[in-house]
mmCIF file of C-alpha atoms in Angstrom:
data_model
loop_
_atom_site.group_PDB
_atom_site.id
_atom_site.type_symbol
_atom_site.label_atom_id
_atom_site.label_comp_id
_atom_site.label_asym_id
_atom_site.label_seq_id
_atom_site.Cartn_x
_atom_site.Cartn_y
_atom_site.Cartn_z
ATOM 1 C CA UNK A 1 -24.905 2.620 9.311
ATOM 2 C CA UNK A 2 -24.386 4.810 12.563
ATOM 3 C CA UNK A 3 -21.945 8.065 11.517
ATOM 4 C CA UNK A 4 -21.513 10.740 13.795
ATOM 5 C CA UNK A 5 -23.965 12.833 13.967
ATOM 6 C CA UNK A 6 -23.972 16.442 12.838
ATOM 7 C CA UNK A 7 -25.623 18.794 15.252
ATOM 8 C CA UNK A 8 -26.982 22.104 13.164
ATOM 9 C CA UNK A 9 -27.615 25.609 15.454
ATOM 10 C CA UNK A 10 -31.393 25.955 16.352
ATOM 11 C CA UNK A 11 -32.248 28.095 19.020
ATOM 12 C CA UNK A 12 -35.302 28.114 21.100
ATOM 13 C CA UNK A 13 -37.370 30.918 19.537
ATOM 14 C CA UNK A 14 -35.490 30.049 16.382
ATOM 15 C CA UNK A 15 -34.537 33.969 16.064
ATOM 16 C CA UNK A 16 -31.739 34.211 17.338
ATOM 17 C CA UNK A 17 -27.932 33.103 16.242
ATOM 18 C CA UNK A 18 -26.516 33.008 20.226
ATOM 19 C CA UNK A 19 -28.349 30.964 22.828
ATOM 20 C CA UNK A 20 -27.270 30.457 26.728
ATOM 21 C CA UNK A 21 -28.380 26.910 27.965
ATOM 22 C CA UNK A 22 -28.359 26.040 31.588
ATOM 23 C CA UNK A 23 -27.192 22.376 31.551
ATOM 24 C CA UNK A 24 -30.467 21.393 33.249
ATOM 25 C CA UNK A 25 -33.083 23.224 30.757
ATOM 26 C CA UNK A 26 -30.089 22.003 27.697
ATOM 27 C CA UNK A 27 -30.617 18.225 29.283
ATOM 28 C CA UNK A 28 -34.534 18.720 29.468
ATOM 29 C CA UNK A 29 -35.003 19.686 26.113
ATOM 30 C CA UNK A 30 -33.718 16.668 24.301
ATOM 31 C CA UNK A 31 -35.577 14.477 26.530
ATOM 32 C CA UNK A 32 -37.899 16.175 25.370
ATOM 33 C CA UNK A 33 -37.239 16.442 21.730
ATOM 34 C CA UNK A 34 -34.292 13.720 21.314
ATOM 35 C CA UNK A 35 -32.580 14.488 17.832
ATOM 36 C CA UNK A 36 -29.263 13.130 19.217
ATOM 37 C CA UNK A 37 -27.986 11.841 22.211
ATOM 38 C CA UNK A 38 -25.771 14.492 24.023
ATOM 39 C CA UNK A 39 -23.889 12.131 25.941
ATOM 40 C CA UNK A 40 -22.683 10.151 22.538
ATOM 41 C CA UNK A 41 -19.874 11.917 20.012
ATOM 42 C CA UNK A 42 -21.815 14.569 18.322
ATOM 43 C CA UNK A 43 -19.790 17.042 15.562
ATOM 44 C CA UNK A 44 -21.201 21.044 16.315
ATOM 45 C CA UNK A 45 -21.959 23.296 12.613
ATOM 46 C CA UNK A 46 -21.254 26.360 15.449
ATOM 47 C CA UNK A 47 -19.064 27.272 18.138
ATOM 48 C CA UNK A 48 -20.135 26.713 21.796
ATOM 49 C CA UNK A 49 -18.486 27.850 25.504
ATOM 50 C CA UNK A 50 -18.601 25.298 28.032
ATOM 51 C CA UNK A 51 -18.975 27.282 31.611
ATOM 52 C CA UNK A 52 -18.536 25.005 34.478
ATOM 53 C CA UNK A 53 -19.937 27.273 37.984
ATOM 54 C CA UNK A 54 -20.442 24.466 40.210
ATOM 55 C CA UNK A 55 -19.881 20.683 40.979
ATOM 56 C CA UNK A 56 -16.740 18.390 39.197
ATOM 57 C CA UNK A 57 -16.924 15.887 36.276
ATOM 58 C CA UNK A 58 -15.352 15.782 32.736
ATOM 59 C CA UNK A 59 -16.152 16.524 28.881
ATOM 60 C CA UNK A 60 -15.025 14.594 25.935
ATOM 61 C CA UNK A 61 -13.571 16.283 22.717
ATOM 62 C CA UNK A 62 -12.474 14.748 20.182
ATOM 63 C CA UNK A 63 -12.155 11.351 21.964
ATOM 64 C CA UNK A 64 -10.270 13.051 24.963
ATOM 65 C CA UNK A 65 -12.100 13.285 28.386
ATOM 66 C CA UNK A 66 -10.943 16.605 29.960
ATOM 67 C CA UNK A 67 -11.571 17.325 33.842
ATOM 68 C CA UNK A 68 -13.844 19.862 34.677
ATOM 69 C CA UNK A 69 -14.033 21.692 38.251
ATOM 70 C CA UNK A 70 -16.032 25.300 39.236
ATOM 71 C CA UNK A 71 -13.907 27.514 37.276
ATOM 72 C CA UNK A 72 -13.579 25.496 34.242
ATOM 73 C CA UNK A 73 -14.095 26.693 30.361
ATOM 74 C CA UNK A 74 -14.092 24.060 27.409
ATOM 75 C CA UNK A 75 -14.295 25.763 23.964
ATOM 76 C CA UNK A 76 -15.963 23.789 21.248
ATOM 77 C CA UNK A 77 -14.980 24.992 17.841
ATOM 78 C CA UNK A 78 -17.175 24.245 14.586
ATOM 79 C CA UNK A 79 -16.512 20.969 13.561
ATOM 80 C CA UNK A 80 -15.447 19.491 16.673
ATOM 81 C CA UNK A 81 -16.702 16.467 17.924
ATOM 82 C CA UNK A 82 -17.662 16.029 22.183
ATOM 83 C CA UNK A 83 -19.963 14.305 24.453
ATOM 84 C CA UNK A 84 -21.434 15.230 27.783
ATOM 85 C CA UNK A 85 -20.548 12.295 30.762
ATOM 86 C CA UNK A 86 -22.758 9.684 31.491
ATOM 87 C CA UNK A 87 -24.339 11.198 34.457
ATOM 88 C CA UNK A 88 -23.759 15.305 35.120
ATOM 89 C CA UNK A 89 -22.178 15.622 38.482
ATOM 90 C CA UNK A 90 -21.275 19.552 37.726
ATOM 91 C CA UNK A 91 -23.655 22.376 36.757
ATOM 92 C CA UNK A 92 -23.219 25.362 34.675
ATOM 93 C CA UNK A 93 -24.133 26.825 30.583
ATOM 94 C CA UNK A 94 -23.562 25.872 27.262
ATOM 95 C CA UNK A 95 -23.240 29.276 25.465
ATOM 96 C CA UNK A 96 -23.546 28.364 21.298
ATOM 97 C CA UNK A 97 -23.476 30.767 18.775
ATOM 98 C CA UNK A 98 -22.821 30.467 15.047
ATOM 99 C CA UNK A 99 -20.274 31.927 12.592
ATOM 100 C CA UNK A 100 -22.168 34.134 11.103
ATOM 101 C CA UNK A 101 -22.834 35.671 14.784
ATOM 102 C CA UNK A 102 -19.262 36.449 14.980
ATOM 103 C CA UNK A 103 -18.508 37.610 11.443
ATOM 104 C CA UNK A 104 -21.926 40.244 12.038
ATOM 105 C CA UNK A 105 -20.952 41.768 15.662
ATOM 106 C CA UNK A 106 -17.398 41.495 16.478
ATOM 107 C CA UNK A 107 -15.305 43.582 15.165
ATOM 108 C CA UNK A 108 -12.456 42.837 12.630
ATOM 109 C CA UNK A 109 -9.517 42.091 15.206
ATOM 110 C CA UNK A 110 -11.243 40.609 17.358
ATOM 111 C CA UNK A 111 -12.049 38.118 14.685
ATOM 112 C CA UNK A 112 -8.254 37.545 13.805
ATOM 113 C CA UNK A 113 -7.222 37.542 18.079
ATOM 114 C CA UNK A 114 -10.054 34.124 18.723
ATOM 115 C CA UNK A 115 -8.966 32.263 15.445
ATOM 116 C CA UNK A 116 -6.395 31.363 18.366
ATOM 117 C CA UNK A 117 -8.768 30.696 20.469
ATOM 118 C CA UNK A 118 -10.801 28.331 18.735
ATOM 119 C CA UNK A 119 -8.063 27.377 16.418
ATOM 120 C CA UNK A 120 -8.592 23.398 17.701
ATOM 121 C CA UNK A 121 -5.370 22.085 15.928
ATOM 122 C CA UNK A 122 -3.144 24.325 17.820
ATOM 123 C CA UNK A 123 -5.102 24.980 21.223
ATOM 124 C CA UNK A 124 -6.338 22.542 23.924
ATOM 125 C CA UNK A 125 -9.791 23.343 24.376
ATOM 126 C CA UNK A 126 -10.148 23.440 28.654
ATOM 127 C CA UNK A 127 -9.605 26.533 29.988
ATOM 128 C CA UNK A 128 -8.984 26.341 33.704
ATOM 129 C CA UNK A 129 -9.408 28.560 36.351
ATOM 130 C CA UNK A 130 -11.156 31.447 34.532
ATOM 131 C CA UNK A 131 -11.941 34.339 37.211
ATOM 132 C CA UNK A 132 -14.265 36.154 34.650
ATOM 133 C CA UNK A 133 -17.131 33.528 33.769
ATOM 134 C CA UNK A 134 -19.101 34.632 36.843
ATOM 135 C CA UNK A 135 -18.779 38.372 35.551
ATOM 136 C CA UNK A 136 -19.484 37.473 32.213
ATOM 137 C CA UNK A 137 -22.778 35.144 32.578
ATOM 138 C CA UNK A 138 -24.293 37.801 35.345
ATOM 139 C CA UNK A 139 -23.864 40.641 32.821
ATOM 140 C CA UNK A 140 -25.431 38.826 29.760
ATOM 141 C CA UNK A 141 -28.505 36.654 31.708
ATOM 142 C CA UNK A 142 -29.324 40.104 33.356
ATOM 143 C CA UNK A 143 -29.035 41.619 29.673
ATOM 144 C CA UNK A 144 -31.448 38.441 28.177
ATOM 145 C CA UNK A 145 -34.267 39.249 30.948
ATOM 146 C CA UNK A 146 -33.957 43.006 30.156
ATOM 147 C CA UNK A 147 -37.543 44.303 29.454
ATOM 148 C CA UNK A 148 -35.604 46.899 27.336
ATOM 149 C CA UNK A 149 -34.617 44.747 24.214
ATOM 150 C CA UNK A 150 -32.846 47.962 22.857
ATOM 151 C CA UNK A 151 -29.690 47.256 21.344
ATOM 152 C CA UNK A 152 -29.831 43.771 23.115
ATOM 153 C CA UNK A 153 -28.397 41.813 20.622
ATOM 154 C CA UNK A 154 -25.355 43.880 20.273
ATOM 155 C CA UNK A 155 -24.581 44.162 23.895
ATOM 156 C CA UNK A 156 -24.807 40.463 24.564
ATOM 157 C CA UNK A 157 -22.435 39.918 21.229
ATOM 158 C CA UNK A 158 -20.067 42.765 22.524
ATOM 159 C CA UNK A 159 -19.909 40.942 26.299
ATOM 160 C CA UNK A 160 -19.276 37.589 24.448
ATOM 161 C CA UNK A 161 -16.632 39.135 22.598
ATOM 162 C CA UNK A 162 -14.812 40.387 25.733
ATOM 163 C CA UNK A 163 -15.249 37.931 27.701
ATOM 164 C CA UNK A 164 -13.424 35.871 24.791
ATOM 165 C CA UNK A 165 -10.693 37.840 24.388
ATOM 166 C CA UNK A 166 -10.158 37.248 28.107
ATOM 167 C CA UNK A 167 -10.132 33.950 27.276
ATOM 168 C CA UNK A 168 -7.206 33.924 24.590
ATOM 169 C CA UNK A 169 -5.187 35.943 26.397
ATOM 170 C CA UNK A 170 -5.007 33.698 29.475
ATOM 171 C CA UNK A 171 -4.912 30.981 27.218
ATOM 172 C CA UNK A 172 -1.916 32.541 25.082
ATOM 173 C CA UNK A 173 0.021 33.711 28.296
ATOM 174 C CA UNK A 174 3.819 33.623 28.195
ATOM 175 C CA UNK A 175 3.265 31.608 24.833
ATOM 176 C CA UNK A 176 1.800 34.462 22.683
ATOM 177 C CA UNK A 177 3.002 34.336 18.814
ATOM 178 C CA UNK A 178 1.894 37.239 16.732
ATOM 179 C CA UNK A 179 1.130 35.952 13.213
ATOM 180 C CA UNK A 180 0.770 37.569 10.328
ATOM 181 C CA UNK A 181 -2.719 38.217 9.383
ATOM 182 C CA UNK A 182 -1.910 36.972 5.811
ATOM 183 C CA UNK A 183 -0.523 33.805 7.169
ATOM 184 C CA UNK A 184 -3.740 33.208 9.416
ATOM 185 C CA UNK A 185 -6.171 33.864 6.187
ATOM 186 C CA UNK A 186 -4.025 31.753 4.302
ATOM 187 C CA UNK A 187 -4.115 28.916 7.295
ATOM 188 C CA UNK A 188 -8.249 29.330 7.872
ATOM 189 C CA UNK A 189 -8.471 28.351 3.884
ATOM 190 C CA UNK A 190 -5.957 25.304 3.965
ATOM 191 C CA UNK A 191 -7.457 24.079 7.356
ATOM 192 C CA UNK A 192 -10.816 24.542 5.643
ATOM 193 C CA UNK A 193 -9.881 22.773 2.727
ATOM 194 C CA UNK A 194 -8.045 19.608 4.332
ATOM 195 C CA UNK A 195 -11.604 19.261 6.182
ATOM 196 C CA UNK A 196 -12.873 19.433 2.976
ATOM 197 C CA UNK A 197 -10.924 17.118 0.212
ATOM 198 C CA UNK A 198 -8.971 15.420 2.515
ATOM 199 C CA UNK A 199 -10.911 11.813 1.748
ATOM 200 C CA UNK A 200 -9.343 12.919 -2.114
ATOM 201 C CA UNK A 201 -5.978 13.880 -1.108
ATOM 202 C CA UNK A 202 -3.142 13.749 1.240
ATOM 203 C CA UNK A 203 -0.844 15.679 -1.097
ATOM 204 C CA UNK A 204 0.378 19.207 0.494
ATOM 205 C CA UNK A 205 1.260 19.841 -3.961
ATOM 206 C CA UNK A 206 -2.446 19.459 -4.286
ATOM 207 C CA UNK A 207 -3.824 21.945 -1.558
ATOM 208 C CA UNK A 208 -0.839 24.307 -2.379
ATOM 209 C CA UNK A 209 -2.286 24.537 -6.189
ATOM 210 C CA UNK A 210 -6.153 24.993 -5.079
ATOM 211 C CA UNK A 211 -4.536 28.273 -2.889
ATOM 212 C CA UNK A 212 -2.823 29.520 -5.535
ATOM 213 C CA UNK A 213 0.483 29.152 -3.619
ATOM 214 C CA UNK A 214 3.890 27.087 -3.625
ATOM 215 C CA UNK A 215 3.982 24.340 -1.812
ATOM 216 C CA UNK A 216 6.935 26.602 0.223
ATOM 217 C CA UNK A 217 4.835 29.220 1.250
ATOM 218 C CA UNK A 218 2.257 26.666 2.519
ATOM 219 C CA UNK A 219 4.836 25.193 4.374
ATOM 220 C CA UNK A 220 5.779 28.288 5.934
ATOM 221 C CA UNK A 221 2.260 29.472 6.717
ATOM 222 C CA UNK A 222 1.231 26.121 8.569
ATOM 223 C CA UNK A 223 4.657 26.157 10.517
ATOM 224 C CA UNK A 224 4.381 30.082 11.888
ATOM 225 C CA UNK A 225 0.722 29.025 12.824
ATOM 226 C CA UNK A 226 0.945 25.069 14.039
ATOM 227 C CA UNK A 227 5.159 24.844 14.210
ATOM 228 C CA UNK A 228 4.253 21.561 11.796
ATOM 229 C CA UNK A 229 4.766 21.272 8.229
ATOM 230 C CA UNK A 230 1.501 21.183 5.895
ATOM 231 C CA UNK A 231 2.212 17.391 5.461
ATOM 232 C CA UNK A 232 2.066 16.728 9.208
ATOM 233 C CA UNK A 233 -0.471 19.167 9.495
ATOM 234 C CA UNK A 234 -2.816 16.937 6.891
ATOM 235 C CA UNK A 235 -1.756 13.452 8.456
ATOM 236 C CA UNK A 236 -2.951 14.369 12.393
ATOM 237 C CA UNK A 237 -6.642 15.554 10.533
ATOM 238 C CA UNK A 238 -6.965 12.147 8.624
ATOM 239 C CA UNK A 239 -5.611 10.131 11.821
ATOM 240 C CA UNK A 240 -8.554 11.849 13.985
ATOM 241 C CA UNK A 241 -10.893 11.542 11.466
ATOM 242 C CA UNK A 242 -9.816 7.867 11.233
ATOM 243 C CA UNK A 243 -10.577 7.503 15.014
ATOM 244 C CA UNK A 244 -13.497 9.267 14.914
ATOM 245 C CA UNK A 245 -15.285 6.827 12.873
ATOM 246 C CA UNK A 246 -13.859 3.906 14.633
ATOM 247 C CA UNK A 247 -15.259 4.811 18.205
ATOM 248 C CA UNK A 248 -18.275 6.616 16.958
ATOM 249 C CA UNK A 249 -20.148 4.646 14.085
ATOM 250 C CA UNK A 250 -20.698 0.863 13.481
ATOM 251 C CA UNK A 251 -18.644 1.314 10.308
ATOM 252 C CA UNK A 252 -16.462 -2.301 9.935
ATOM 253 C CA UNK A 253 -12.542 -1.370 9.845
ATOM 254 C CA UNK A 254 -13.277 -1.576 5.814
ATOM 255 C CA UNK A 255 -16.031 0.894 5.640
ATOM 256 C CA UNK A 256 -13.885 3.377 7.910
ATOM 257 C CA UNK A 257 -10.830 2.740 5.354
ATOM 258 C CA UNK A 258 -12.920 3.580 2.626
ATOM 259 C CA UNK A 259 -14.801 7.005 4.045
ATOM 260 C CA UNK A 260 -11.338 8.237 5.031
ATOM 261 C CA UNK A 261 -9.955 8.276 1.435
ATOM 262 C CA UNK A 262 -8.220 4.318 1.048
ATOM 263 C CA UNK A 263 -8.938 2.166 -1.721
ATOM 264 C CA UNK A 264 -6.663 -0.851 0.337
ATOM 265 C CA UNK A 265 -7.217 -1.793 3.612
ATOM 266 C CA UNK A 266 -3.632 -2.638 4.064
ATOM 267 C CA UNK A 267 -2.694 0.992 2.620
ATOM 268 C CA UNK A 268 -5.396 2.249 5.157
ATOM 269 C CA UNK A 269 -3.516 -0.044 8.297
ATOM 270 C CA UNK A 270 0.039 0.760 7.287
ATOM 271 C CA UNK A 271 -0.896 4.691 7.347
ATOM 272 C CA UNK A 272 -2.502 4.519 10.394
ATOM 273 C CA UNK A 273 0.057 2.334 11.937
ATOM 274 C CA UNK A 274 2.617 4.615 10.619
ATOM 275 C CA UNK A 275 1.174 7.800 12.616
ATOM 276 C CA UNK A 276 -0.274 5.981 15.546
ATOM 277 C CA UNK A 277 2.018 2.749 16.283
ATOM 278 C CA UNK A 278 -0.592 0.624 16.581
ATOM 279 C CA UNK A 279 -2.770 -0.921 13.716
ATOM 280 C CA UNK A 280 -6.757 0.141 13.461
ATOM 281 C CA UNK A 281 -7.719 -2.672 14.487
ATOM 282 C CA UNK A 282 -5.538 -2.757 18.072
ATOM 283 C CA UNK A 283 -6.984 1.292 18.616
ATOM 284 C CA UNK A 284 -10.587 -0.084 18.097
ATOM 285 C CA UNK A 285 -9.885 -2.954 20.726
ATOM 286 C CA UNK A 286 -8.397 -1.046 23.156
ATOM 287 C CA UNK A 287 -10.822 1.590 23.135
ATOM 288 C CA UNK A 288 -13.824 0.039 22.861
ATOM 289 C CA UNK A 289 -13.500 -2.680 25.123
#
């Protein structure tokens, strides 16, 4: 069977934990060495920057195309799933780094300021009209072919980290919550675990007890982060998962029901139907036709 596949970091020199790809050299290299197919749904194990500098087209993620002109920014958080278009008609640089390049060089509130940022479930992930990516990829290409390597790493980590917090804040604008950084720890576990068990449960009762918390205070975390209840919160992950599958493997409408967490295809329908009104089988039709 055909799943989506998963798509682990690997850099070039395979020393490294950030990488910036031109979309040319990015496109070369799997024809190259084809472990996936870029233009088909892939899901990323690290965060990536989409930086659009010339030309117009669109991006897919997480089965919605986005349009992309000079200027535009798509943000690809770990676990995401997106596709390149058929045929590039824009240039520009994929910019991936992993977790664990974040948690080592930026500091501590800049950590808590991009969970926004790349906080997928509450933030669309195009960014329009940035006026610092030109700024930004000068600065760290002329850092990468430095003959100096002094401190490299650090400096390209602390530009990366600005030139994300730029990011937030225009993408925060007028819109800006402060939230508590209790209730975002709290919200990074539960959105962690949902990804996690949620094929075993759809009970809020259940994720509530493996935090250690009432199901209250859950409620109250996921509404001062999303402005949705835990429940509804748990229900949008399984629908997209659910879609996933069906426009991205050759699973039958069965085998889908059963690696999302159903024992009954009619349970599986009505729940689906019930968040999406329209049955699996009418979303795999329409979109894949």
């Amino acid at each position: 069977m055909q799943e989506i596949p998963n798509i682990a970091f690997k850099s070039q020199d395979g020393s490294s934990d950030i990488e910036f790809l031109p979309l040319k050299e990015l496109f070369a290299r799997i024809i190259e060495s084809p472990d996936h197919n870029p233009r088909k749904p892939h899901r990323l194990h690290f965060f990536a920057v989409l930086i659009v500098t010339e030309g117009k087209g669109t991006h897919q993620v997480d089965l919605k195309s986005y349009p992309l002109k000079k200027g535009s920014v798509v943000k690809i958080a770990k676990g995401q799933v997106h596709a390149f278009q058929e045929e590039l008609e824009y240039d520009g640089y994929l910019v991936v780094f992993t977790e664990d390049f974040i948690l080592r060089y930026f500091s501590k509130s800049s950590v808590e300021f991009l969970s926004h940022l790349y906080n997928y479930h509450v933030s669309e992930p195009l960014v329009e009209n940035s006026t610092h990516n030109e700024s930004f990829l000068h600065e760290a290409l002329q850092e990468i072919n430095a003959k100096d390597g002094y401190a490299q790493v650090d400096i390209i980590a602390k530009l990366l980290e600005l030139y994300l917090l730029r990011l937030d804040r225009q993408t925060q604008g007028a819109l800006s919550r402060k939230v508590k950084n209790e209730f975002q720890q709290i919200f990074v576990q539960f959105k962690d675990l949902v990804e996690k068990k949620y094929t075993e449960t759809r009970n809020v009762k259940d994720y509530a007890g493996w935090l250690n918390i009432s199901t209250k205070h859950l409620n109250q975390v996921v509404r001062e982060v999303t402005l949705n209840t835990a429940k509804t919160f748990i229900d949008q992950y399984v629908v997209l998962e659910i879609k996933r599958k069906i426009l991205s493997s050759s699973y039958s409408l069965k085998e889908v029901a059963y690696h999302t967490g159903f024992d009954e295809v009619t349970n599986f329908t009505k729940y689906f139907k019930k968040h999406t009104e329209q049955s699996p089988k009418e979303f795999k039709m329409q979109n894949l036709n």
